[in-house]
């Protein structure tokens, strides 16, 4: 019930389609009605067929009741969209229209305009005029203009136009899904990590989100008072005993705990998992048990767990809890992953949320731990790196809480992958569990014990690493590095892994190099990374992240996305076209946060 009928009970934002038209009657408008509305229907059909919400259902589009030829029809469409909970709009037209009379003027809605490239009617002229109006009024919009001329009356959507429509829609939906949701801070600042200093102004003004807070003593209270579903706990604990294999204890013998203590820790971490989920989204079962307030949850689409050290010095760590919630399945079966940031790093939590909403897939949270040059690897192991790894590798590893999807045990076209939960097979779930050991936590780090997630990510997966940073006086900036996971010979991996902590999950990552700036070498990527953490998404999603960031007015400080895939509002070009990165910073500063 939690996943299927309760978690997404509020529904999702819809995409508003605005067919605009030349308002002149007595022949002009009448000749364009059918074509214009057919373009709108074609766009709606494309988006609903290609895009899915986090629960797997097709994205819904709402088309204006009539073509929009003037301000009265624009207002009627806006009223309909508001009632239908539209979160972004796409304006389509094959012809000239009256720009300021037909444009979407809602300042908080992401917006795009497709101006049909045809010679019969000047759709491209309207596109240029209305984008100029958007820039002049401070309402940036994305311009979509097909490269090839189409015949009049053609309602097909060219491939290049489809790519931009889908990129904008994915990014705009991500923005709309975040709005009015919450980040739940479970605890406070972990070990002086600045990312876990939750900046409510950033969440409010840039993301349209609110912040919720609890003290970690709430976990103790709920455990001691039994504020969780006891029946689900028994089900979860039985599933864990059957499916989660405990690995060897890597602690020195004098620090190893008893079997009795380990069994108690398993009970604790399963309860922590249930409680965290209930804190985030609520649980109607708690109301049945007499806990009406707790049943409400905190309306949190993402959360972070403080853990170290105030919790982990005396209680089991959050690695199991974070791993299972961040994965695409649990004892109730396959379901949407929850976004839970380690060490309450709220900025990495938002990076996880970005990647998740763009892809509907689980996200890997990791330390960007070590750059290994080819020479260093050869010195330590005697092995010379080859192939993708020839120029060095990045060791992505953290204290045991990376999604099980990150094992790479899902398959797509015969290759390792990470997929939306509705595409994952039962066999793939079984393989992910088999590829994972739950190692007793390193007691020198975690005095309260617990279990760390131990696996090795399979190689040759396209991946995108990202990090959101806050800079005083500048605000948020985003970093993006597309690349691939790589596999090392077993002995080489073990030698390098043992120099850190072999009980933690490892992803060996190589960014794509461009011979420019921060991507001149693998070392330069590491040397320019803005924090100790990063988010790793399956696939090369850098272009979508750039589009998403521009909607939110967050500049991108480094990326290796091919130039032809970068898609930002048309007004960004008015800040300069030769140095797009600099123009991005100026445009974001000029227009300011989306919700300010």
Coordinates of C-alpha atoms in Angstrom, one line a residue:
X1 CA 0.0 0.0 0.0
X2 CA 2.8 2.4 0.8
X3 CA 4.2 2.4 -2.7
X4 CA 1.2 1.7 -4.9
X5 CA -1.5 3.9 -3.4
X6 CA 0.0 6.2 -0.8
X7 CA 3.5 7.4 -1.8
X8 CA 2.3 9.2 -4.9
X9 CA -1.2 10.0 -3.7
X10 CA -0.9 13.7 -4.6
X11 CA -0.2 12.9 -8.3
X12 CA 2.3 14.6 -10.6
X13 CA 2.5 17.8 -12.5
X14 CA 1.2 17.8 -16.1
X15 CA 2.6 19.4 -19.3
X16 CA 0.5 22.2 -20.7
X17 CA 0.4 22.4 -24.5
X18 CA -0.4 25.8 -26.0
X19 CA -1.4 25.9 -29.7
X20 CA -1.0 29.5 -30.8
X21 CA -2.4 30.9 -34.0
X22 CA -2.7 34.0 -36.1
X23 CA -5.7 35.8 -34.7
X24 CA -7.0 37.3 -37.9
X25 CA -10.4 35.9 -38.9
X26 CA -12.1 35.7 -42.2
X27 CA -9.8 33.2 -43.7
X28 CA -6.4 33.3 -42.0
X29 CA -7.1 31.8 -38.7
X30 CA -9.7 29.4 -40.1
X31 CA -7.1 28.0 -42.5
X32 CA -4.7 27.2 -39.7
X33 CA -7.0 25.8 -36.9
X34 CA -6.7 22.1 -37.9
X35 CA -2.9 22.2 -38.5
X36 CA -2.2 24.1 -35.3
X37 CA -4.3 21.8 -33.1
X38 CA -2.8 18.7 -34.8
X39 CA 0.7 19.9 -34.0
X40 CA -0.4 20.3 -30.3
X41 CA -1.8 16.8 -30.3
X42 CA 1.3 15.4 -31.9
X43 CA 3.5 16.9 -29.2
X44 CA 1.2 15.6 -26.5
X45 CA 1.3 12.2 -28.0
X46 CA 5.1 12.2 -28.3
X47 CA 5.6 13.2 -24.7
X48 CA 3.1 10.7 -23.3
X49 CA 4.6 7.9 -25.3
X50 CA 8.2 8.6 -24.4
X51 CA 8.1 9.9 -20.8
X52 CA 7.1 8.3 -17.5
X53 CA 6.5 9.6 -14.0
X54 CA 8.4 8.1 -11.1
X55 CA 5.7 5.5 -10.5
X56 CA 5.9 4.3 -14.1
X57 CA 2.7 5.9 -15.5
X58 CA 2.8 7.9 -18.7
X59 CA 3.2 11.6 -18.4
X60 CA 0.0 13.5 -18.9
X61 CA -0.5 16.5 -21.2
X62 CA -3.2 19.1 -21.1
X63 CA -4.0 20.9 -24.3
X64 CA -5.7 24.3 -24.3
X65 CA -9.4 24.1 -25.2
X66 CA -8.9 26.3 -28.2
X67 CA -6.1 27.7 -30.3
X68 CA -4.7 30.8 -28.7
X69 CA -5.0 33.8 -31.0
X70 CA -5.1 36.6 -28.4
X71 CA -4.9 37.5 -24.7
X72 CA -8.4 36.3 -23.8
X73 CA -7.7 32.8 -25.1
X74 CA -4.2 32.9 -23.4
X75 CA -5.9 33.7 -20.1
X76 CA -8.5 30.9 -20.6
X77 CA -5.6 28.4 -21.2
X78 CA -3.8 29.7 -18.1
X79 CA -6.9 29.2 -16.0
X80 CA -7.4 25.6 -17.3
X81 CA -3.7 24.8 -16.7
X82 CA -3.9 26.1 -13.1
X83 CA -6.9 23.9 -12.4
X84 CA -5.2 20.9 -14.0
X85 CA -1.9 21.4 -12.0
X86 CA 0.2 22.0 -15.0
X87 CA 3.9 22.4 -14.1
X88 CA 5.4 23.6 -17.4
X89 CA 4.2 24.7 -20.8
X90 CA 5.1 24.1 -24.5
X91 CA 3.8 26.6 -27.1
X92 CA 3.5 25.2 -30.6
X93 CA 2.6 27.0 -33.8
X94 CA 3.1 26.8 -37.6
X95 CA 2.4 30.4 -38.2
X96 CA 2.7 34.0 -37.2
X97 CA 0.9 34.9 -34.0
X98 CA 0.7 38.1 -31.8
X99 CA 3.7 37.6 -29.5
X100 CA 2.9 39.4 -26.3
X101 CA -0.8 38.6 -26.6
X102 CA -0.3 34.9 -26.9
X103 CA 2.7 34.1 -24.7
X104 CA 2.8 32.3 -21.4
X105 CA 3.5 34.9 -18.8
X106 CA 3.5 32.8 -15.6
X107 CA 6.9 33.6 -14.1
X108 CA 7.3 30.3 -12.3
X109 CA 6.5 27.9 -15.1
X110 CA 9.3 26.5 -17.3
X111 CA 8.4 27.3 -20.9
X112 CA 9.4 26.4 -24.4
X113 CA 8.2 27.5 -27.9
X114 CA 8.3 25.3 -31.0
X115 CA 8.0 27.5 -34.1
X116 CA 7.4 25.3 -37.1
X117 CA 10.0 25.7 -39.9
X118 CA 7.9 26.0 -43.0
X119 CA 7.7 28.5 -45.8
X120 CA 3.9 28.6 -46.1
X121 CA 3.4 30.6 -42.9
X122 CA 6.0 32.3 -40.8
X123 CA 6.1 30.2 -37.7
X124 CA 9.8 31.0 -37.3
X125 CA 9.0 34.7 -37.4
X126 CA 6.7 34.2 -34.5
X127 CA 9.3 32.1 -32.7
X128 CA 11.8 34.9 -32.9
X129 CA 9.4 37.6 -32.0
X130 CA 7.9 35.8 -28.9
X131 CA 11.4 34.8 -27.7
X132 CA 12.4 38.4 -27.9
X133 CA 9.3 39.3 -25.8
X134 CA 10.2 36.6 -23.3
X135 CA 13.7 38.0 -22.9
X136 CA 12.5 41.6 -22.7
X137 CA 10.0 40.7 -20.0
X138 CA 12.5 38.6 -18.0
X139 CA 10.7 35.3 -18.6
X140 CA 13.3 33.1 -20.3
X141 CA 11.9 30.5 -22.7
X142 CA 13.5 27.7 -24.7
X143 CA 13.3 28.1 -28.5
X144 CA 12.8 25.0 -30.6
X145 CA 13.4 25.4 -34.4
X146 CA 13.8 22.5 -36.7
X147 CA 16.8 22.5 -39.0
X148 CA 15.0 21.3 -42.1
X149 CA 12.1 23.1 -43.8
X150 CA 8.8 21.2 -43.6
X151 CA 5.9 21.4 -46.1
X152 CA 2.8 23.3 -45.1
X153 CA 0.3 21.1 -43.3
X154 CA 2.9 18.6 -42.2
X155 CA 2.2 17.7 -38.6
X156 CA 5.2 15.3 -38.2
X157 CA 7.8 16.2 -35.6
X158 CA 11.4 16.0 -37.0
X159 CA 14.0 14.1 -35.0
X160 CA 15.9 17.2 -33.9
X161 CA 12.7 18.8 -32.7
X162 CA 11.7 15.7 -30.8
X163 CA 15.1 15.7 -29.0
X164 CA 14.7 19.2 -27.8
X165 CA 11.0 18.7 -26.8
X166 CA 11.9 15.7 -24.8
X167 CA 14.9 17.3 -23.2
X168 CA 12.9 20.3 -22.1
X169 CA 10.0 18.2 -20.9
X170 CA 12.2 15.9 -18.8
X171 CA 13.9 18.9 -17.2
X172 CA 10.8 20.9 -16.8
X173 CA 9.0 18.0 -15.2
X174 CA 11.9 17.5 -12.8
X175 CA 11.6 21.2 -11.8
X176 CA 7.8 20.9 -11.4
X177 CA 8.1 17.7 -9.3
X178 CA 10.4 19.3 -6.8
X179 CA 8.2 22.4 -6.2
X180 CA 6.4 22.4 -2.9
X181 CA 8.1 19.2 -1.7
X182 CA 10.5 19.0 1.3
X183 CA 14.0 18.0 2.2
X184 CA 14.0 16.2 5.5
X185 CA 17.1 16.8 7.5
X186 CA 17.5 13.8 10.0
X187 CA 20.0 15.3 12.4
X188 CA 22.3 18.1 11.7
X189 CA 25.9 18.6 10.5
X190 CA 28.0 15.5 10.1
X191 CA 31.7 15.8 10.9
X192 CA 31.9 19.4 9.7
X193 CA 30.8 18.6 6.2
X194 CA 29.6 21.9 4.8
X195 CA 27.1 20.2 2.4
X196 CA 25.1 19.1 5.5
X197 CA 24.7 22.7 6.6
X198 CA 21.2 22.9 5.1
X199 CA 20.7 26.3 3.4
X200 CA 17.0 27.0 3.5
X201 CA 17.3 30.1 1.3
X202 CA 18.7 27.9 -1.6
X203 CA 15.9 25.4 -1.2
X204 CA 13.2 28.0 -1.2
X205 CA 14.4 30.4 -3.9
X206 CA 16.1 28.0 -6.4
X207 CA 14.0 24.8 -5.9
X208 CA 10.7 26.0 -4.5
X209 CA 11.1 23.5 -1.7
X210 CA 10.6 23.7 2.0
X211 CA 12.9 22.2 4.7
X212 CA 11.9 19.9 7.5
X213 CA 14.0 18.8 10.4
X214 CA 14.1 16.2 13.1
X215 CA 16.6 15.3 15.8
X216 CA 18.1 11.8 15.5
X217 CA 16.6 11.0 18.9
X218 CA 13.3 10.6 17.0
X219 CA 14.7 7.2 15.8
X220 CA 15.2 6.2 19.4
X221 CA 11.7 7.3 20.4
X222 CA 10.1 5.4 17.6
X223 CA 12.0 2.3 18.4
X224 CA 11.4 2.3 22.1
X225 CA 7.7 3.2 21.7
X226 CA 7.1 0.8 18.8
X227 CA 6.1 3.5 16.3
X228 CA 6.4 1.4 13.2
X229 CA 4.3 -1.3 11.6
X230 CA 5.2 -4.5 13.6
X231 CA 3.8 -6.8 10.9
X232 CA 5.9 -5.1 8.2
X233 CA 8.9 -5.3 10.5
X234 CA 8.6 -9.1 10.8
X235 CA 8.2 -9.4 7.0
X236 CA 11.2 -7.1 6.4
X237 CA 13.4 -8.9 8.9
X238 CA 12.6 -12.3 7.5
X239 CA 13.4 -11.1 4.0
X240 CA 16.7 -9.6 5.2
X241 CA 17.7 -12.9 6.9
X242 CA 17.0 -14.8 3.7
X243 CA 18.4 -12.4 1.1
X244 CA 21.1 -10.2 2.7
X245 CA 24.2 -12.3 3.2
X246 CA 26.5 -11.1 5.9
X247 CA 30.2 -10.9 4.9
X248 CA 33.3 -11.5 6.9
X249 CA 34.2 -9.2 9.8
X250 CA 37.2 -7.1 8.8
X251 CA 37.8 -5.6 12.2
X252 CA 40.8 -6.7 14.3
X253 CA 39.9 -9.7 16.4
X254 CA 39.8 -7.8 19.7
X255 CA 37.3 -5.3 18.2
X256 CA 34.9 -7.9 16.7
X257 CA 31.5 -8.1 18.4
X258 CA 29.5 -11.1 19.4
X259 CA 26.9 -12.9 17.4
X260 CA 24.3 -11.7 19.8
X261 CA 25.3 -8.1 19.3
X262 CA 25.3 -8.5 15.5
X263 CA 21.8 -10.0 15.6
X264 CA 20.7 -7.0 17.6
X265 CA 22.3 -4.7 15.1
X266 CA 20.3 -6.3 12.2
X267 CA 17.1 -5.7 14.1
X268 CA 18.1 -2.1 14.6
X269 CA 19.0 -1.3 11.0
X270 CA 15.8 -2.9 9.7
X271 CA 13.7 -0.7 12.1
X272 CA 15.8 2.3 11.0
X273 CA 14.8 1.7 7.4
X274 CA 11.1 1.5 8.2
X275 CA 11.3 4.6 10.3
X276 CA 13.2 6.7 7.8
X277 CA 10.7 5.9 5.1
X278 CA 7.8 6.7 7.4
X279 CA 9.4 10.0 8.4
X280 CA 9.8 10.9 4.7
X281 CA 6.4 10.1 3.3
X282 CA 4.2 9.0 6.2
X283 CA 2.4 5.7 6.6
X284 CA -1.4 5.2 7.0
X285 CA -0.7 2.1 9.0
X286 CA 0.6 4.2 11.9
X287 CA -2.7 6.0 12.1
X288 CA -4.4 2.6 12.6
X289 CA -2.0 1.9 15.4
X290 CA -2.9 5.2 17.1
X291 CA -0.1 7.4 15.8
X292 CA -2.0 9.9 13.7
X293 CA 0.6 12.6 13.8
X294 CA 3.5 10.3 12.8
X295 CA 1.3 8.8 10.0
X296 CA 1.5 12.1 8.2
X297 CA 5.3 12.1 7.5
X298 CA 7.2 15.2 6.3
X299 CA 6.2 15.3 2.6
X300 CA 9.9 14.7 1.8
X301 CA 10.9 13.8 -1.7
X302 CA 14.5 13.6 -0.5
X303 CA 16.2 13.4 2.9
X304 CA 19.6 13.1 4.6
X305 CA 20.8 11.1 7.6
X306 CA 23.4 12.8 9.9
X307 CA 24.7 9.6 11.3
X308 CA 28.4 10.2 12.1
X309 CA 29.2 10.7 14.8
X310 CA 26.5 11.5 17.3
X311 CA 24.5 8.5 16.2
X312 CA 27.1 6.1 15.0
X313 CA 29.3 6.4 18.2
X314 CA 26.6 4.4 20.1
X315 CA 24.1 2.9 17.5
X316 CA 24.4 1.0 14.2
X317 CA 25.3 3.1 11.2
X318 CA 22.8 4.1 8.5
X319 CA 24.5 2.2 5.6
X320 CA 21.9 -0.6 5.3
X321 CA 19.0 1.8 5.7
X322 CA 20.3 4.3 3.1
X323 CA 21.3 1.5 0.7
X324 CA 17.9 -0.3 0.8
X325 CA 15.9 2.9 0.5
X326 CA 18.1 4.2 -2.3
X327 CA 17.6 0.9 -4.2
X328 CA 14.7 0.0 -6.5
X329 CA 13.3 -2.8 -4.4
X330 CA 12.9 -4.1 -0.9
X331 CA 10.9 -6.7 1.0
X332 CA 7.7 -5.4 -0.6
X333 CA 9.1 -5.9 -4.1
X334 CA 10.2 -3.5 -6.8
X335 CA 9.4 0.1 -6.3
X336 CA 10.7 3.7 -6.9
X337 CA 13.9 4.3 -5.1
X338 CA 13.9 6.9 -2.2
X339 CA 16.5 9.6 -2.2
X340 CA 18.5 9.5 1.1
X341 CA 21.8 11.4 1.3
X342 CA 24.6 10.1 3.4
X343 CA 26.0 12.3 6.2
X344 CA 23.0 14.7 5.6
X345 CA 24.9 16.2 2.6
X346 CA 21.8 18.1 1.4
X347 CA 23.6 19.4 -1.7
X348 CA 24.5 15.8 -2.8
X349 CA 20.9 14.9 -1.9
X350 CA 19.6 17.4 -4.4
X351 CA 22.1 16.1 -7.0
X352 CA 20.6 12.7 -6.4
X353 CA 17.1 14.2 -6.8
X354 CA 18.1 15.9 -10.1
X355 CA 19.4 12.6 -11.5
X356 CA 16.5 10.6 -10.3
X357 CA 13.8 12.9 -11.6
X358 CA 15.5 13.0 -15.0
X359 CA 15.9 9.3 -15.4
X360 CA 13.5 7.5 -12.9
X361 CA 16.5 5.4 -11.9
X362 CA 18.4 4.9 -8.6
X363 CA 21.4 7.1 -7.9
X364 CA 24.9 6.2 -6.5
X365 CA 26.1 8.4 -3.6
X366 CA 29.9 8.2 -3.3
X367 CA 33.0 10.0 -2.1
X368 CA 35.1 11.2 -4.9
X369 CA 37.9 9.5 -3.0
X370 CA 41.1 9.0 -5.0
X371 CA 42.7 9.8 -8.4
X372 CA 44.9 6.9 -9.4
X373 CA 47.3 7.7 -12.2
X374 CA 48.4 5.0 -14.6
X375 CA 51.9 5.3 -13.1
X376 CA 50.7 5.0 -9.5
X377 CA 48.6 1.9 -10.3
X378 CA 51.6 0.3 -12.0
X379 CA 53.9 1.2 -9.1
X380 CA 51.5 -0.3 -6.5
X381 CA 50.2 -3.4 -8.5
X382 CA 52.6 -4.0 -11.3
X383 CA 49.7 -3.7 -13.8
X384 CA 49.6 -1.1 -16.6
X385 CA 46.1 0.4 -17.1
X386 CA 44.7 0.0 -20.6
X387 CA 41.7 0.9 -22.7
X388 CA 39.4 3.5 -21.1
X389 CA 41.5 3.4 -17.9
X390 CA 44.8 4.1 -19.7
X391 CA 44.8 7.8 -18.6
X392 CA 44.0 7.1 -14.9
X393 CA 40.9 6.3 -12.9
X394 CA 38.8 7.8 -10.1
X395 CA 38.0 5.6 -7.1
X396 CA 34.4 6.4 -6.1
X397 CA 33.8 4.8 -2.7
X398 CA 32.0 5.9 0.5
X399 CA 31.1 4.4 3.9
X400 CA 28.9 1.7 2.5
X401 CA 25.6 3.3 1.5
X402 CA 25.4 3.1 -2.3
X403 CA 22.2 1.9 -4.1
X404 CA 22.2 -1.8 -4.9
X405 CA 21.3 -0.8 -8.5
X406 CA 24.9 0.4 -8.7
X407 CA 26.2 -3.2 -8.8
X408 CA 25.5 -3.2 -12.6
X409 CA 23.6 -6.5 -12.3
X410 CA 20.7 -5.2 -14.4
X411 CA 21.0 -5.6 -18.1
X412 CA 20.0 -3.5 -21.1
X413 CA 20.8 -4.7 -24.6
X414 CA 23.1 -7.3 -23.1
X415 CA 25.2 -4.7 -21.2
X416 CA 25.2 -3.7 -17.5
X417 CA 22.7 -1.0 -16.7
X418 CA 20.6 0.8 -14.1
X419 CA 16.9 0.8 -15.1
X420 CA 13.6 2.2 -13.9
X421 CA 12.0 -0.2 -11.4
X422 CA 9.3 -1.3 -13.8
X423 CA 11.9 -2.6 -16.2
X424 CA 13.8 -4.6 -13.6
X425 CA 13.3 -8.4 -13.6
X426 CA 13.0 -10.6 -10.6
X427 CA 16.2 -12.3 -11.7
X428 CA 18.0 -9.0 -11.8
X429 CA 16.9 -8.3 -8.2
X430 CA 18.3 -11.7 -7.2
X431 CA 21.6 -11.0 -8.9
X432 CA 22.0 -7.6 -7.2
X433 CA 21.5 -9.3 -3.8
X434 CA 24.0 -12.0 -4.7
X435 CA 26.6 -9.5 -5.8
X436 CA 26.4 -7.7 -2.4
X437 CA 27.8 -8.6 1.0
X438 CA 26.8 -6.8 4.2
X439 CA 30.1 -6.5 6.1
X440 CA 30.2 -5.7 9.8
X441 CA 31.1 -2.0 9.9
X442 CA 34.6 -0.9 10.7
X443 CA 34.3 -0.3 14.5
X444 CA 37.1 2.3 14.5
X445 CA 34.8 4.4 12.3
X446 CA 31.5 3.3 13.6
X447 CA 31.7 2.4 17.3
X448 CA 28.0 1.5 17.3
X449 CA 28.5 -1.1 14.6
X450 CA 26.1 -1.8 11.8
X451 CA 26.7 -3.2 8.4
X452 CA 28.4 -1.7 5.3
X453 CA 27.3 -2.4 1.8
X454 CA 30.1 -4.2 -0.1
X455 CA 30.0 -4.6 -3.9
X456 CA 32.0 -3.8 -7.0
X457 CA 30.3 -1.9 -9.9
X458 CA 30.5 -3.7 -13.2
X459 CA 32.4 -1.9 -16.0
X460 CA 31.4 -0.4 -19.3
X461 CA 28.3 1.4 -18.0
X462 CA 27.9 5.0 -19.3
X463 CA 27.6 7.2 -16.3
X464 CA 27.4 10.9 -15.4
X465 CA 28.9 12.2 -12.2
X466 CA 27.6 15.5 -10.8
X467 CA 28.0 17.8 -7.8
X468 CA 26.0 20.8 -6.7
X469 CA 28.1 23.4 -4.8
X470 CA 27.3 26.6 -2.9
X471 CA 29.7 29.5 -3.3
X472 CA 29.4 32.6 -1.0
X473 CA 28.5 35.6 -3.1
X474 CA 27.8 33.5 -6.2
X475 CA 25.2 30.9 -5.0
X476 CA 24.8 27.4 -6.4
X477 CA 26.9 26.0 -9.2
X478 CA 26.7 22.6 -10.8
X479 CA 29.6 20.3 -12.0
X480 CA 29.0 17.5 -14.6
X481 CA 31.4 14.8 -15.8
X482 CA 30.2 12.2 -18.3
X483 CA 32.2 9.0 -18.5
X484 CA 32.2 5.2 -17.9
X485 CA 32.6 2.7 -15.2
X486 CA 35.6 0.4 -15.8
X487 CA 36.6 -3.0 -14.6
X488 CA 40.1 -3.8 -13.3
X489 CA 41.7 -7.2 -13.0
X490 CA 40.6 -8.8 -9.7
X491 CA 44.0 -8.6 -8.0
X492 CA 44.5 -5.0 -9.0
X493 CA 41.1 -4.0 -7.7
X494 CA 41.7 -5.8 -4.4
X495 CA 45.1 -4.2 -4.0
X496 CA 43.8 -0.7 -4.5
X497 CA 40.5 -1.3 -2.6
X498 CA 42.4 -2.7 0.5
X499 CA 44.3 0.6 0.8
X500 CA 40.9 2.3 1.7
X501 CA 38.3 0.0 3.2
X502 CA 37.3 -3.3 1.5
X503 CA 33.9 -3.3 3.3
X504 CA 32.7 -0.4 1.2
X505 CA 31.2 -0.4 -2.3
X506 CA 33.5 0.7 -5.2
X507 CA 32.9 2.2 -8.6
X508 CA 35.9 2.7 -10.8
X509 CA 35.1 5.7 -13.0
X510 CA 36.8 7.4 -16.0
X511 CA 35.5 10.7 -17.3
X512 CA 35.4 11.5 -21.0
X513 CA 38.3 13.8 -21.8
X514 CA 38.1 16.8 -24.2
X515 CA 41.7 18.1 -24.0
X516 CA 40.2 21.4 -22.7
X517 CA 39.9 23.0 -19.3
X518 CA 39.0 20.7 -16.4
X519 CA 38.7 17.8 -18.8
X520 CA 42.3 17.9 -20.2
X521 CA 43.1 14.9 -18.0
X522 CA 41.5 12.7 -15.4
X523 CA 43.7 14.4 -12.8
X524 CA 42.2 17.8 -13.8
X525 CA 38.7 16.5 -13.2
X526 CA 39.7 15.4 -9.7
X527 CA 41.6 18.5 -9.1
X528 CA 38.6 20.7 -10.0
X529 CA 35.9 18.8 -8.2
X530 CA 34.2 21.0 -5.8
X531 CA 33.5 18.8 -2.8
X532 CA 34.2 15.4 -1.3
X533 CA 31.0 13.8 -2.6
X534 CA 29.4 13.2 -6.0
X535 CA 26.3 11.7 -7.5
X536 CA 26.6 9.1 -10.2
X537 CA 23.7 8.5 -12.6
X538 CA 23.4 5.8 -15.2
X539 CA 23.7 7.1 -18.7
X540 CA 25.1 10.3 -20.2
X541 CA 22.5 12.7 -18.9
X542 CA 24.8 15.8 -18.8
X543 CA 22.7 17.6 -21.4
X544 CA 19.5 17.1 -19.4
X545 CA 21.3 18.4 -16.3
X546 CA 22.4 21.5 -18.1
X547 CA 18.9 22.2 -19.3
X548 CA 17.5 21.6 -15.8
X549 CA 20.1 23.9 -14.2
X550 CA 19.3 26.7 -16.6
X551 CA 15.6 26.5 -15.8
X552 CA 16.6 26.9 -12.1
X553 CA 19.2 29.6 -12.9
X554 CA 22.0 27.5 -11.6
X555 CA 25.2 28.0 -13.7
X556 CA 27.3 25.0 -14.7
X557 CA 31.0 25.5 -13.8
X558 CA 32.4 22.5 -15.7
X559 CA 31.1 19.9 -18.1
X560 CA 32.2 17.7 -20.9
X561 CA 28.8 17.5 -22.8
X562 CA 29.2 17.9 -26.6
X563 CA 28.4 21.5 -27.7
X564 CA 25.6 20.4 -30.0
X565 CA 23.6 18.8 -27.1
X566 CA 23.6 21.9 -24.9
X567 CA 20.1 23.4 -24.7
X568 CA 19.4 26.5 -22.7
X569 CA 16.8 29.3 -23.0
X570 CA 17.2 31.4 -26.1
X571 CA 18.0 34.5 -24.0
X572 CA 21.3 32.9 -22.9
X573 CA 22.7 33.7 -26.3
X574 CA 22.1 37.4 -25.7
X575 CA 24.7 37.2 -23.0
X576 CA 27.3 36.0 -25.5
X577 CA 27.7 33.2 -28.0
X578 CA 31.5 32.6 -28.1
X579 CA 32.0 31.7 -24.4
X580 CA 28.8 29.8 -23.5
X581 CA 30.0 29.0 -19.9
X582 CA 30.6 32.6 -19.1
X583 CA 27.3 33.6 -20.7
X584 CA 25.5 31.0 -18.5
X585 CA 26.9 32.6 -15.3
X586 CA 25.8 36.1 -16.4
X587 CA 22.3 35.0 -17.5
X588 CA 21.7 33.1 -14.3
X589 CA 22.8 36.1 -12.2
X590 CA 20.7 38.5 -14.3
X591 CA 17.4 36.6 -14.1
X592 CA 17.9 35.3 -10.6
X593 CA 16.4 32.3 -8.9
X594 CA 13.2 30.9 -10.3
X595 CA 11.1 31.4 -7.1
X596 CA 12.6 34.5 -5.7

